[in-house]
GROMACS .gro file of N, CA and C in nm:
model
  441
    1UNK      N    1  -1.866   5.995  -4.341
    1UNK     CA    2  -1.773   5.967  -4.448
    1UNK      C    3  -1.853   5.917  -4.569
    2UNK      N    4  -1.814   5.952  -4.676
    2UNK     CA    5  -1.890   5.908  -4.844
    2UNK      C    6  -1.861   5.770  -4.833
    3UNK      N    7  -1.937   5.694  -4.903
    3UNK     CA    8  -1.927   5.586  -4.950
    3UNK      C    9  -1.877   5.563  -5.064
    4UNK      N   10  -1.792   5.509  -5.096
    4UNK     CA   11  -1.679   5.471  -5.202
    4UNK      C   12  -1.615   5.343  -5.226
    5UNK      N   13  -1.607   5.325  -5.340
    5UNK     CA   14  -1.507   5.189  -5.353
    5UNK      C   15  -1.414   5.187  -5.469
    6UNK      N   16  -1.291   5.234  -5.428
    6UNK     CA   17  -1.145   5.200  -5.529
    6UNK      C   18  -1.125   5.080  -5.534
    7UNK      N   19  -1.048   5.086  -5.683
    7UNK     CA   20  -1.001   5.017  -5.686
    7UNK      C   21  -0.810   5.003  -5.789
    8UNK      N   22  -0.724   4.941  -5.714
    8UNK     CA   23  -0.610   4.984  -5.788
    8UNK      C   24  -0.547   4.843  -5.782
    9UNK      N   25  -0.451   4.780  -5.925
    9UNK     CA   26  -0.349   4.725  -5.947
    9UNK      C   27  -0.190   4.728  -5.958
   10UNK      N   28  -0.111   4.652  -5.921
   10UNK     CA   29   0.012   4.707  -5.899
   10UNK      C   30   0.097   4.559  -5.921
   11UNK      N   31   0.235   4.574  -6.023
   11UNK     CA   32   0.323   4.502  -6.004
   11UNK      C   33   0.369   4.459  -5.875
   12UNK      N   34   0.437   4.307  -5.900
   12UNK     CA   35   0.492   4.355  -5.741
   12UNK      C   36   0.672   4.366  -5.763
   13UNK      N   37   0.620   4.529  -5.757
   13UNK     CA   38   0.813   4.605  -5.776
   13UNK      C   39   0.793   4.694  -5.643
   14UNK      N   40   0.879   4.712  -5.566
   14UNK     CA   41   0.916   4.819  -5.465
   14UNK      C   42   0.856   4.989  -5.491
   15UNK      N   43   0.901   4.991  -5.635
   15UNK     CA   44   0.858   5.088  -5.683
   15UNK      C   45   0.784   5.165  -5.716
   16UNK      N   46   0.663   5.062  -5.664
   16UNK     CA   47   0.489   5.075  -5.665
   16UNK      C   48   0.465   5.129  -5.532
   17UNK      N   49   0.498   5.114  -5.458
   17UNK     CA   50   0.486   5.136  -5.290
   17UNK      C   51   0.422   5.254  -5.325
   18UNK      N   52   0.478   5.381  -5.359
   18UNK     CA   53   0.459   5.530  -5.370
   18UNK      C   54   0.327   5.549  -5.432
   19UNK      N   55   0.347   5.432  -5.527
   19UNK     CA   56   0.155   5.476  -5.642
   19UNK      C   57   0.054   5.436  -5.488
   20UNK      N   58   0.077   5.324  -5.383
   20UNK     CA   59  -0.004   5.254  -5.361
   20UNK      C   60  -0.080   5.348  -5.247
   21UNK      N   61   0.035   5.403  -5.172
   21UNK     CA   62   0.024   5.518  -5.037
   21UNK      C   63  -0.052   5.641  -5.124
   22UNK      N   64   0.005   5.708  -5.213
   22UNK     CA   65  -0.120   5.809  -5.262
   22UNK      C   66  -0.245   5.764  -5.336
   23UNK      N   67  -0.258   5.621  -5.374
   23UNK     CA   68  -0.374   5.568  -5.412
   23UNK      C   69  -0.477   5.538  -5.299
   24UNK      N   70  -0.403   5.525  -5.211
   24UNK     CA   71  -0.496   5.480  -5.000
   24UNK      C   72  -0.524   5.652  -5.003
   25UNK      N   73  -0.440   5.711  -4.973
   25UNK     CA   74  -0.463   5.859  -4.917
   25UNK      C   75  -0.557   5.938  -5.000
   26UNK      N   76  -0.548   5.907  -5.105
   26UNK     CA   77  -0.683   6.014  -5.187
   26UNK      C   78  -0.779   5.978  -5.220
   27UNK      N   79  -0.784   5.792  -5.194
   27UNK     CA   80  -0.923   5.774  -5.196
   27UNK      C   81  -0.975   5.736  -5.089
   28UNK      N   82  -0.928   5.826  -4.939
   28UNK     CA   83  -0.942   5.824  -4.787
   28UNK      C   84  -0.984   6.002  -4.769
   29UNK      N   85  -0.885   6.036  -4.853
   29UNK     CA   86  -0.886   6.209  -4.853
   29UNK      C   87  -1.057   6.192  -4.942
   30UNK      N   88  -1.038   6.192  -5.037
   30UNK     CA   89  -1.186   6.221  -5.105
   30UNK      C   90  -1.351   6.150  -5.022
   31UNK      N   91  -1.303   6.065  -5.006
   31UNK     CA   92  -1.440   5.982  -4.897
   31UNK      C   93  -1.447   6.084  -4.734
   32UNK      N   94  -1.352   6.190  -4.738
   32UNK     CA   95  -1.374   6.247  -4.610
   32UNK      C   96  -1.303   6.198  -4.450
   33UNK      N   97  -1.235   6.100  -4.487
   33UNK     CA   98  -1.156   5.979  -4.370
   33UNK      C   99  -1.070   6.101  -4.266
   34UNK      N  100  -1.088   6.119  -4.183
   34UNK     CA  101  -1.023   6.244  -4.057
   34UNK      C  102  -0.856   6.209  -4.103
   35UNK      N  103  -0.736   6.305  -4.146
   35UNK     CA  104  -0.630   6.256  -4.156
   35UNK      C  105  -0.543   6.118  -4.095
   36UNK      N  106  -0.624   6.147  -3.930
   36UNK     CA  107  -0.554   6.027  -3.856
   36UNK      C  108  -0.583   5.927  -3.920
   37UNK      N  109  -0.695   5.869  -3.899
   37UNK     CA  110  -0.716   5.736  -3.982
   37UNK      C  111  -0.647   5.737  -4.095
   38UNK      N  112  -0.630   5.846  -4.215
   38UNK     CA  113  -0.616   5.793  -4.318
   38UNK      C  114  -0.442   5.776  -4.279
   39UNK      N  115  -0.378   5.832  -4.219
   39UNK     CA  116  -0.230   5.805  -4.215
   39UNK      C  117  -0.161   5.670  -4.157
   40UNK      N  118  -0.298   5.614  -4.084
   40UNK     CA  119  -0.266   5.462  -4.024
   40UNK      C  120  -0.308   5.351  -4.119
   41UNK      N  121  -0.410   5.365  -4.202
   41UNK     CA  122  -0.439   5.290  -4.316
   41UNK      C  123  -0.328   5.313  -4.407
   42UNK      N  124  -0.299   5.404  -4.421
   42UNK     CA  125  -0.157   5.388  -4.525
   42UNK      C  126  -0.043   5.292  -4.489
   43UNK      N  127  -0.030   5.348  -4.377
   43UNK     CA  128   0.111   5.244  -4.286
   43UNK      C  129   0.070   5.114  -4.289
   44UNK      N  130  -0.055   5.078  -4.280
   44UNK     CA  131  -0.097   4.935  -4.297
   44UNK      C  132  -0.087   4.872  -4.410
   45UNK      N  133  -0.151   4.941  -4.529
   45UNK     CA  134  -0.123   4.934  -4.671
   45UNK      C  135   0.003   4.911  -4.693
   46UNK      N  136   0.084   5.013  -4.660
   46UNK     CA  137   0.269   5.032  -4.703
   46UNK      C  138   0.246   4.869  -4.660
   47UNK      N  139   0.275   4.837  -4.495
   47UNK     CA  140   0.347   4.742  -4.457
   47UNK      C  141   0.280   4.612  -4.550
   48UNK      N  142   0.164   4.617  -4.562
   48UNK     CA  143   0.137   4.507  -4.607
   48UNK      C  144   0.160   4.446  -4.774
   49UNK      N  145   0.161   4.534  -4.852
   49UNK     CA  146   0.210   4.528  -4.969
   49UNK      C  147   0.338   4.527  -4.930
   50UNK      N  148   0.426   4.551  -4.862
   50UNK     CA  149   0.579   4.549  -4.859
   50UNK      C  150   0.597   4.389  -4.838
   51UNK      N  151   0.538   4.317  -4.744
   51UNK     CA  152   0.502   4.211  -4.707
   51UNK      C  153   0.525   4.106  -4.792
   52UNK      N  154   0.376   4.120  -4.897
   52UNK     CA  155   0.330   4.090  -5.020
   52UNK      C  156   0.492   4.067  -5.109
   53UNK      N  157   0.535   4.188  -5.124
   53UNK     CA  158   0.662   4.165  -5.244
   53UNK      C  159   0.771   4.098  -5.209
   54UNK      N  160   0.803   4.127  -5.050
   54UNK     CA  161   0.901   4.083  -5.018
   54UNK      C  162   0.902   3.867  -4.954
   55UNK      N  163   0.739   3.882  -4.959
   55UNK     CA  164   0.773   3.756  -4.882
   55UNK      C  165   0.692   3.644  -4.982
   56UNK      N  166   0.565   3.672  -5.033
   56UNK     CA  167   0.472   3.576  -5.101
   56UNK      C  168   0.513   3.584  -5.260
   57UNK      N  169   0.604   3.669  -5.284
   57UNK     CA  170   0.608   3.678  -5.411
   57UNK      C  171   0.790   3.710  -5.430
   58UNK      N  172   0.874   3.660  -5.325
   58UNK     CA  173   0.990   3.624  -5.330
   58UNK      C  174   1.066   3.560  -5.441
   59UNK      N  175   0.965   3.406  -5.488
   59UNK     CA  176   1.046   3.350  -5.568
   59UNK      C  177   1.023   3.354  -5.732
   60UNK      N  178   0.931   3.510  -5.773
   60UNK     CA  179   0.957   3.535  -5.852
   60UNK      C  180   0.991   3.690  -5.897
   61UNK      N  181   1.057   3.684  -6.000
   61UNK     CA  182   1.095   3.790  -6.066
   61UNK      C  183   1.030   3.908  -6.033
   62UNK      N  184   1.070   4.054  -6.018
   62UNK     CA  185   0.989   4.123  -6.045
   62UNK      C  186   0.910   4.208  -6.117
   63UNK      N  187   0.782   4.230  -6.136
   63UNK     CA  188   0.705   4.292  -6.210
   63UNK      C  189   0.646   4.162  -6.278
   64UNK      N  190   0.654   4.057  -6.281
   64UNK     CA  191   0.590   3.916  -6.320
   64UNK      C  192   0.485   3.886  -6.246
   65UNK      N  193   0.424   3.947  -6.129
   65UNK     CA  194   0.314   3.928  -6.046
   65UNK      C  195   0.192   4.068  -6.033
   66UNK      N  196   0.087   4.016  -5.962
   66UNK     CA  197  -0.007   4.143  -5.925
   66UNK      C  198  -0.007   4.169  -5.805
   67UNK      N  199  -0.048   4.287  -5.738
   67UNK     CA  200  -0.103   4.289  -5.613
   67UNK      C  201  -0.250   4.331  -5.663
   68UNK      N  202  -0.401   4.280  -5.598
   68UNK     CA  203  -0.517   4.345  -5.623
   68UNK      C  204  -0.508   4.469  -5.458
   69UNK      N  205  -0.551   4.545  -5.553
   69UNK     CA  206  -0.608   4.644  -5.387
   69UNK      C  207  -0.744   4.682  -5.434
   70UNK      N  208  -0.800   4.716  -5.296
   70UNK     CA  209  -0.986   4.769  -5.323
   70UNK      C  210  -0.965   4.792  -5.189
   71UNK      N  211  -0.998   4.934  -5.175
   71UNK     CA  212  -1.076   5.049  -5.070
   71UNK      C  213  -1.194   5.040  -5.056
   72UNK      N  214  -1.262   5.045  -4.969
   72UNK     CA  215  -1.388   5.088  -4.932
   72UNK      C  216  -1.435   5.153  -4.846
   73UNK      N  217  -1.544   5.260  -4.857
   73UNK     CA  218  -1.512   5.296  -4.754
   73UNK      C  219  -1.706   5.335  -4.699
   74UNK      N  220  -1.746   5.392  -4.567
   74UNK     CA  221  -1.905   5.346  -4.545
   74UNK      C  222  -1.875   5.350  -4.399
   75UNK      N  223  -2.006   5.474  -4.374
   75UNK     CA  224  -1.993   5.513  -4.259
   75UNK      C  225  -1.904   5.544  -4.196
   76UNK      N  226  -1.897   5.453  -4.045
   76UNK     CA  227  -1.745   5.476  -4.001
   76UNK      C  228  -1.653   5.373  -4.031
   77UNK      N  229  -1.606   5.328  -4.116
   77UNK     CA  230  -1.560   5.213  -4.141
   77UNK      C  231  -1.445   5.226  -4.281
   78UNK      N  232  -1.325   5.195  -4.268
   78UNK     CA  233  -1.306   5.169  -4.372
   78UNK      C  234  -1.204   5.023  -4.381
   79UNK      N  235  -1.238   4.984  -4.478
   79UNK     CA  236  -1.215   4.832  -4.527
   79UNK      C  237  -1.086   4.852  -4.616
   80UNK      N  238  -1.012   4.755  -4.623
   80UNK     CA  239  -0.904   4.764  -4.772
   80UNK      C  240  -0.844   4.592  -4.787
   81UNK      N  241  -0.889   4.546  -4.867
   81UNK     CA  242  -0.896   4.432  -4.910
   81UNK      C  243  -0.770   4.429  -5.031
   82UNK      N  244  -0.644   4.285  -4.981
   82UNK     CA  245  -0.557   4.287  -5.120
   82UNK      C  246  -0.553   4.141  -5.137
   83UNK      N  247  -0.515   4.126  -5.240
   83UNK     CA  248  -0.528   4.040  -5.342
   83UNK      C  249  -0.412   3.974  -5.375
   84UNK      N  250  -0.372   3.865  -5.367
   84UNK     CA  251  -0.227   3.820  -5.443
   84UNK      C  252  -0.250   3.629  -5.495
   85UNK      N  253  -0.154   3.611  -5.540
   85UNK     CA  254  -0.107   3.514  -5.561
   85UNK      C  255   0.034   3.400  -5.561
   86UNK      N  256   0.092   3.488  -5.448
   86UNK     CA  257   0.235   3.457  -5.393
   86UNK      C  258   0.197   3.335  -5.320
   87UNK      N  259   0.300   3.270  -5.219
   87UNK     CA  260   0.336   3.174  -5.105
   87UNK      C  261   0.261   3.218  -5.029
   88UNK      N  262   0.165   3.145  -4.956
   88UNK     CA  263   0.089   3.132  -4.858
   88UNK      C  264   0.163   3.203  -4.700
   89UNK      N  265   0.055   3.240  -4.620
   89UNK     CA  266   0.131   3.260  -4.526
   89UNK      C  267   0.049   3.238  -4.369
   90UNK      N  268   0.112   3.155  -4.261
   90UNK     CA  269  -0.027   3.132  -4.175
   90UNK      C  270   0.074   3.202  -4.073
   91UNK      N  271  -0.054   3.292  -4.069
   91UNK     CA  272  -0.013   3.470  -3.943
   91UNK      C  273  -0.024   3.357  -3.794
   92UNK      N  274  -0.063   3.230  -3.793
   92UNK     CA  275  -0.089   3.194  -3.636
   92UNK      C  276   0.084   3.127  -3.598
   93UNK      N  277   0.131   3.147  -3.706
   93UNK     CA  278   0.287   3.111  -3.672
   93UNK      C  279   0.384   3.237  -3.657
   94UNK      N  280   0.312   3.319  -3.641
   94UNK     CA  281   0.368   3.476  -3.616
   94UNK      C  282   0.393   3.545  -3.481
   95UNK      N  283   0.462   3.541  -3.378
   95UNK     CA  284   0.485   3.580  -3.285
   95UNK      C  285   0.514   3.742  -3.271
   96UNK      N  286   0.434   3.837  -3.180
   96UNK     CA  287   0.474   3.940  -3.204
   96UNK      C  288   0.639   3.975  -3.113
   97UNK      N  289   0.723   4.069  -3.212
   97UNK     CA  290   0.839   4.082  -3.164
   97UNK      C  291   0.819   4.125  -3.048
   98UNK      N  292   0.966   4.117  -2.982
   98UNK     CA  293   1.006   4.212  -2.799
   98UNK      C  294   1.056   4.321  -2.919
   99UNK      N  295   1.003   4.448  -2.866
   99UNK     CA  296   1.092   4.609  -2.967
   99UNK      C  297   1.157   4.612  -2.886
  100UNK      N  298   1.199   4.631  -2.739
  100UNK     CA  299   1.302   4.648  -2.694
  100UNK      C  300   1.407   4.558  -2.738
  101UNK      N  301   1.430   4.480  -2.782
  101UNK     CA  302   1.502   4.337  -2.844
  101UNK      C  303   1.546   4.432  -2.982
  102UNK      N  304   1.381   4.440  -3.046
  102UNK     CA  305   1.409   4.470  -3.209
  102UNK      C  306   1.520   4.623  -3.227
  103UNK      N  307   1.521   4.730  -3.132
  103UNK     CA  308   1.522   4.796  -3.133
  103UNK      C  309   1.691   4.774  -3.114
  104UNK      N  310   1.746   4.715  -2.944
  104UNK     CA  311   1.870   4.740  -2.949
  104UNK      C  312   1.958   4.643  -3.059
  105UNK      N  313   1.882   4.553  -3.150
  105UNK     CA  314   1.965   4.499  -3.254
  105UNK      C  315   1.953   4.559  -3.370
  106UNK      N  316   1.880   4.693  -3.416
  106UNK     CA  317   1.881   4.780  -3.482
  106UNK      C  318   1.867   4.703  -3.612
  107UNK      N  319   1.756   4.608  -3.604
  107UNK     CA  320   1.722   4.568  -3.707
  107UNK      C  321   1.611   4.649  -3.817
  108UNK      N  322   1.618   4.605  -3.934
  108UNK     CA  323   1.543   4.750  -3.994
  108UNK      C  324   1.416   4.655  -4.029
  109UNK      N  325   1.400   4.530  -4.023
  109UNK     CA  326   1.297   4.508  -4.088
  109UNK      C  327   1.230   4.384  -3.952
  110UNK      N  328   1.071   4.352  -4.006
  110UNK     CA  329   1.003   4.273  -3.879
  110UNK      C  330   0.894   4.291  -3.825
  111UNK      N  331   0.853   4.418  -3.789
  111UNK     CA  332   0.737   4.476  -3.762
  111UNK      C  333   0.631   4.534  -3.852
  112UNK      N  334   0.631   4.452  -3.947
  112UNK     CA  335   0.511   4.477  -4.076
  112UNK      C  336   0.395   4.452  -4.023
  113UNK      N  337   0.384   4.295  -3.980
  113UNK     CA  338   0.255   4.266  -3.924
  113UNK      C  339   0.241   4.332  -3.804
  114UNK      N  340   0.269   4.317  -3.742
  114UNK     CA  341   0.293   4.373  -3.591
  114UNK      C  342   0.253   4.556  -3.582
  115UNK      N  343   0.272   4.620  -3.664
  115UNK     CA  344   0.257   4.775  -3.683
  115UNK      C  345   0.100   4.735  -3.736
  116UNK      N  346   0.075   4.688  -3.842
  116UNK     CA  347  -0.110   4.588  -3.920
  116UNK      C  348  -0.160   4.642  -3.821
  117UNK      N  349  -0.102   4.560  -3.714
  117UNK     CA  350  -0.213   4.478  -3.594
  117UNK      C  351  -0.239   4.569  -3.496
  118UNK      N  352  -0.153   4.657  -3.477
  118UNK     CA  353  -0.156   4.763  -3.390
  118UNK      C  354  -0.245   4.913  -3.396
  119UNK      N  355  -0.220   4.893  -3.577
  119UNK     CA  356  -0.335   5.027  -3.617
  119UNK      C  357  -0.437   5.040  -3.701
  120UNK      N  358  -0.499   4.899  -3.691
  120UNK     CA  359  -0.609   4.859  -3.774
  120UNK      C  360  -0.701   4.772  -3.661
  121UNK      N  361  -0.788   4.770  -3.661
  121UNK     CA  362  -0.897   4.742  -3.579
  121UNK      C  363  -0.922   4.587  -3.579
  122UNK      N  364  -0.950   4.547  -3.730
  122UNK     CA  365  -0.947   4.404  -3.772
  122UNK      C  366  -0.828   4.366  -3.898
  123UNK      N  367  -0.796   4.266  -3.828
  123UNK     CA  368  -0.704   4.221  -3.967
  123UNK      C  369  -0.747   4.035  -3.984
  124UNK      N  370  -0.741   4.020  -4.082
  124UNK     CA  371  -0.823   3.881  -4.073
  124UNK      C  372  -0.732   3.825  -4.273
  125UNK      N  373  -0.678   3.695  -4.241
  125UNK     CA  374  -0.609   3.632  -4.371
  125UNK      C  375  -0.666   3.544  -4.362
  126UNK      N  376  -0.692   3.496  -4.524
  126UNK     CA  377  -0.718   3.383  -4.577
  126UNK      C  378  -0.651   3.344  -4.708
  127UNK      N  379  -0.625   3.238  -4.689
  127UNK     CA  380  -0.598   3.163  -4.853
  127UNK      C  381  -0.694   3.034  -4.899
  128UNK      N  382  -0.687   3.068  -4.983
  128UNK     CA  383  -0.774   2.981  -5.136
  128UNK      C  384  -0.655   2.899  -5.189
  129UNK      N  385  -0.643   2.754  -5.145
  129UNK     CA  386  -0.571   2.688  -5.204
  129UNK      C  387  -0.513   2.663  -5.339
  130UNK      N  388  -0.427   2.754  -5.400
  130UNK     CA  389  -0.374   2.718  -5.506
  130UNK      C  390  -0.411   2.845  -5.620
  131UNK      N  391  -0.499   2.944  -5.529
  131UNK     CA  392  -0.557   3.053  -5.604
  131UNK      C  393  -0.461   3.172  -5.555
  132UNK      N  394  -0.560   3.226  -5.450
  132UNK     CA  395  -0.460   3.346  -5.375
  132UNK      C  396  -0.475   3.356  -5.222
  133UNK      N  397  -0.430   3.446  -5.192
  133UNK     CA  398  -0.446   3.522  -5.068
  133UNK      C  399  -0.480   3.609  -5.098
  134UNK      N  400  -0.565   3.670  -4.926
  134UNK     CA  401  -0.680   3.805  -4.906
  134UNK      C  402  -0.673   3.812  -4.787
  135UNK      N  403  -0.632   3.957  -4.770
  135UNK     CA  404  -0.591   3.992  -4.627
  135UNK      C  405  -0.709   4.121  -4.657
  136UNK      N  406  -0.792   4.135  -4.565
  136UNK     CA  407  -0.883   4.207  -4.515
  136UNK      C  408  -0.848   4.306  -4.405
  137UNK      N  409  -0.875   4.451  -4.391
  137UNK     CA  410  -0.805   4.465  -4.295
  137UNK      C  411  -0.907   4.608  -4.268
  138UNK      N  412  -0.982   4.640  -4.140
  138UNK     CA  413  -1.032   4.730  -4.138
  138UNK      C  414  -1.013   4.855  -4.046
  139UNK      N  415  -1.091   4.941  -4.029
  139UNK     CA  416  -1.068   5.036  -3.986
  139UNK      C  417  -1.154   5.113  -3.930
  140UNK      N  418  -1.230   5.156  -3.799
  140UNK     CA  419  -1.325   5.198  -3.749
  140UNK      C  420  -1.281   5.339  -3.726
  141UNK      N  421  -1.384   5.434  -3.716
  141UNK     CA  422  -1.351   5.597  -3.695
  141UNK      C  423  -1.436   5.628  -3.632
  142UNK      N  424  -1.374   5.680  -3.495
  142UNK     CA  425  -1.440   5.665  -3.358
  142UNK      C  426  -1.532   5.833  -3.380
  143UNK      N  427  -1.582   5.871  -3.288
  143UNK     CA  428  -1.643   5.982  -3.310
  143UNK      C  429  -1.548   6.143  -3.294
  144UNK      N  430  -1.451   6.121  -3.195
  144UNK     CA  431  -1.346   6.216  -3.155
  144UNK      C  432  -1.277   6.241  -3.276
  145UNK      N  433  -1.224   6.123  -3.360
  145UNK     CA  434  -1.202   6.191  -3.473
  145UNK      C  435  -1.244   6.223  -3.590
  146UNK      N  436  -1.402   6.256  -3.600
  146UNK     CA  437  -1.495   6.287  -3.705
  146UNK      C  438  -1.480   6.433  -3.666
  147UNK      N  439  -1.433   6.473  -3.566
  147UNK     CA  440  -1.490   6.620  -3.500
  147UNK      C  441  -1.341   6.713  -3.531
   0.00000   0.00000   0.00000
């Protein structure tokens, strides 16, 4: 895979979602990323910027905030690092759902992190007191799907 590093900004409006998924996918498509990977880095992306708007950046207005995003990408590896400045959030108070639970209460929302965690290799948060949050989140590409 090419070595590359995007980089993209985004309100935080709902409405960005769409810039953010073809901003992951073509600079996954152009670095050479095997479709699979790049379609699970998206879902990670989606969920996590959905995250971002809906939860750290709740109590303000929208389009009054940023999201930072940066791709990277190297060897087998790809990285995607975001950026905010919303409400803090500590993932060790995060229990993953029962889906059989989530499922027969036909709830639509919940499994943001939980989907992260499932199709990304590393996911790792931090906050900077009073600055932002940076959720790191990577992605290894095994050899079966280079081929």
């Amino acid at each position: 895979m090419k070595e590359m590093k995007a980089y993209l900004v985004v309100s935080n409006e709902t409405k960005n979602l769409a810039t953010v998924r073809e901003f992951v996918l073509n600079t996954l498509k152009e670095a050479g990323a095997p479709a699979s990977c790049a379609r699970q880095v998206v879902l990670a992306v989606d969920e996590a910027v959905s995250n971002i708007i809906r939860h750290a950046y709740k109590e303000f207005s929208s389009g009054t905030r940023t999201i930072d995003i940066t791709v990277l990408t190297r060897g087998r590896c790809v990285e995607v690092i975001l950026r905010d400045s919303g409400k803090e959030f500590d993932p060790a108070t995060y229990q993953d759902p029962d889906i059989k639970e989530h499922i027969r209460q036909r709830k639509k929302y919940g499994l943001g992190l939980f989907l992260i965690r499932k199709v990304m290799d590393e996911v790792k948060y931090v906050f900077k007191s009073g600055v932002e949050n940076e959720l790191r989140m990577v992605k290894y590409i095994n050899a079966e799907e280079e081929s």
